[in-house]
Short mmCIF file of C-alpha atoms in Angstrom, two decimals:
data_model
loop_
_atom_site.label_atom_id
_atom_site.label_comp_id
_atom_site.label_asym_id
_atom_site.label_seq_id
_atom_site.Cartn_x
_atom_site.Cartn_y
_atom_site.Cartn_z
CA MET O 1 17.42 29.96 -25.78
CA LEU O 2 16.34 27.86 -24.55
CA THR O 3 17.22 25.94 -21.97
CA ILE O 4 14.95 22.36 -20.91
CA GLY O 5 15.04 22.01 -17.00
CA LEU O 6 13.38 19.82 -15.55
CA THR O 7 9.55 21.29 -16.84
CA HIS O 8 9.88 19.52 -19.54
CA TYR O 9 11.56 16.34 -18.06
CA LEU O 10 8.06 15.60 -16.37
CA ILE O 11 5.77 16.99 -19.16
CA LEU O 12 7.03 14.47 -20.64
CA ALA O 13 6.44 11.58 -18.33
CA ALA O 14 3.58 12.37 -18.31
CA VAL O 15 3.26 11.98 -21.49
CA PHE O 16 4.29 8.24 -22.17
CA PHE O 17 2.32 7.61 -19.08
CA CYS O 18 -1.44 8.71 -19.93
CA ALA O 19 0.38 7.05 -23.07
CA GLY O 20 1.14 3.76 -21.48
CA LEU O 21 -2.02 3.86 -19.46
CA PHE O 22 -4.45 4.22 -22.66
CA THR O 23 -2.35 1.77 -24.11
CA MET O 24 -2.82 -0.96 -21.09
CA MET O 25 -6.14 -0.07 -21.14
CA THR O 26 -7.19 -0.52 -24.51
CA LYS O 27 -5.61 -3.64 -25.93
CA ARG O 28 -6.51 -7.03 -25.67
CA ASN O 29 -3.24 -7.97 -27.36
CA ALA O 30 -1.27 -9.09 -24.99
CA VAL O 31 2.11 -8.21 -26.93
CA GLY O 32 0.69 -4.12 -26.77
CA ILE O 33 -0.25 -4.81 -23.20
CA LEU O 34 2.70 -5.35 -22.40
CA ILE O 35 3.83 -2.03 -24.66
CA GLY O 36 2.54 -0.16 -22.80
CA VAL O 37 3.30 -1.37 -19.20
CA GLU O 38 7.38 -0.58 -20.53
CA LEU O 39 5.68 3.23 -22.04
CA VAL O 40 5.15 3.11 -18.15
CA LEU O 41 8.08 1.51 -16.96
CA ASN O 42 9.83 4.56 -19.07
CA ALA O 43 7.73 6.34 -17.69
CA ALA O 44 8.74 6.10 -14.10
CA ALA O 45 12.83 6.25 -14.86
CA ILE O 46 12.47 9.81 -16.80
CA ASN O 47 10.86 10.83 -13.36
CA LEU O 48 14.25 8.75 -10.82
CA VAL O 49 16.52 10.36 -14.07
CA ALA O 50 15.35 14.13 -13.60
CA PHE O 51 15.38 14.00 -10.33
CA ASP O 52 18.07 12.80 -9.63
CA ARG O 53 19.92 15.59 -11.98
CA TYR O 54 17.97 18.71 -10.87
CA LEU O 55 17.59 17.92 -6.96
CA GLY O 56 19.88 15.08 -5.96
CA ALA O 57 22.67 17.33 -5.68
CA GLY O 58 25.08 15.11 -7.22
CA ARG O 59 24.17 11.76 -5.69
CA LEU O 60 23.48 8.33 -8.26
CA ASP O 61 20.11 6.96 -6.51
CA GLY O 62 18.25 8.11 -9.22
CA GLN O 63 20.76 6.42 -11.69
CA ILE O 64 20.12 3.18 -9.73
CA THR O 65 17.15 3.31 -9.76
CA THR O 66 16.57 4.00 -12.50
CA LEU O 67 19.69 0.90 -13.45
CA PHE O 68 17.49 -1.40 -11.92
CA VAL O 69 14.17 -0.25 -13.10
CA ILE O 70 15.49 -0.64 -16.31
CA VAL O 71 16.23 -4.11 -15.87
CA LEU O 72 13.26 -5.18 -13.84
CA ALA O 73 11.33 -4.44 -17.53
CA ALA O 74 14.26 -6.87 -19.10
CA ALA O 75 13.27 -9.76 -16.73
CA GLU O 76 10.11 -8.45 -17.31
CA ALA O 77 9.95 -7.89 -21.14
CA ALA O 78 10.96 -11.60 -21.34
CA ILE O 79 8.95 -13.30 -18.45
CA ALA O 80 5.65 -11.63 -20.77
CA VAL O 81 6.87 -12.85 -24.31
CA GLY O 82 7.55 -16.11 -22.31
CA ILE O 83 3.44 -15.87 -22.36
CA CYS O 84 2.60 -14.78 -24.80
CA ILE O 85 3.69 -17.39 -26.84
CA ASN O 86 2.77 -20.13 -25.47
CA LEU O 87 -0.09 -18.34 -25.01
CA TYR O 88 -0.64 -17.88 -28.81
CA ARG O 89 0.76 -21.71 -28.90
CA ASN O 90 -2.23 -23.23 -26.82
CA LEU O 91 -5.54 -20.40 -29.02
CA SER O 92 -3.73 -18.74 -31.43
CA THR O 93 -3.57 -16.17 -30.37
CA VAL O 94 -2.60 -13.66 -28.32
CA ASP O 95 -6.70 -11.88 -27.42
CA VAL O 96 -5.98 -11.90 -23.59
CA ASP O 97 -9.84 -12.78 -22.54
CA ALA O 98 -9.49 -15.78 -24.93
CA ALA O 99 -6.64 -16.89 -22.13
CA GLU O 100 -9.91 -16.59 -20.49
CA GLN O 101 -11.00 -20.38 -21.59
CA LEU O 102 -6.68 -21.50 -20.21
CA GLN O 103 -9.13 -22.12 -16.68
CA GLY O 104 -7.41 -25.65 -14.35
#
């Protein structure tokens, strides 16, 4: 029987982190970059919960920090969607390279 250990969670978090980093580096679309940031934050949350579960010895520090990360990600997403909507309203595109024209 296969048991799921700390290593499995760390590998999953590493895959999420790499996918998010790759997405942020390759996408020119603002929504795609936002998705990459969310993947990186989720990788951090997985690590926090896994370390809390396997090394925390009954403390809830990792879970509380993860809750803070989730709230922070939701706030970041709300602000980023607002920026994307404003960018689309002004330029009719969400290409971040086109945002260079918005300099005051």
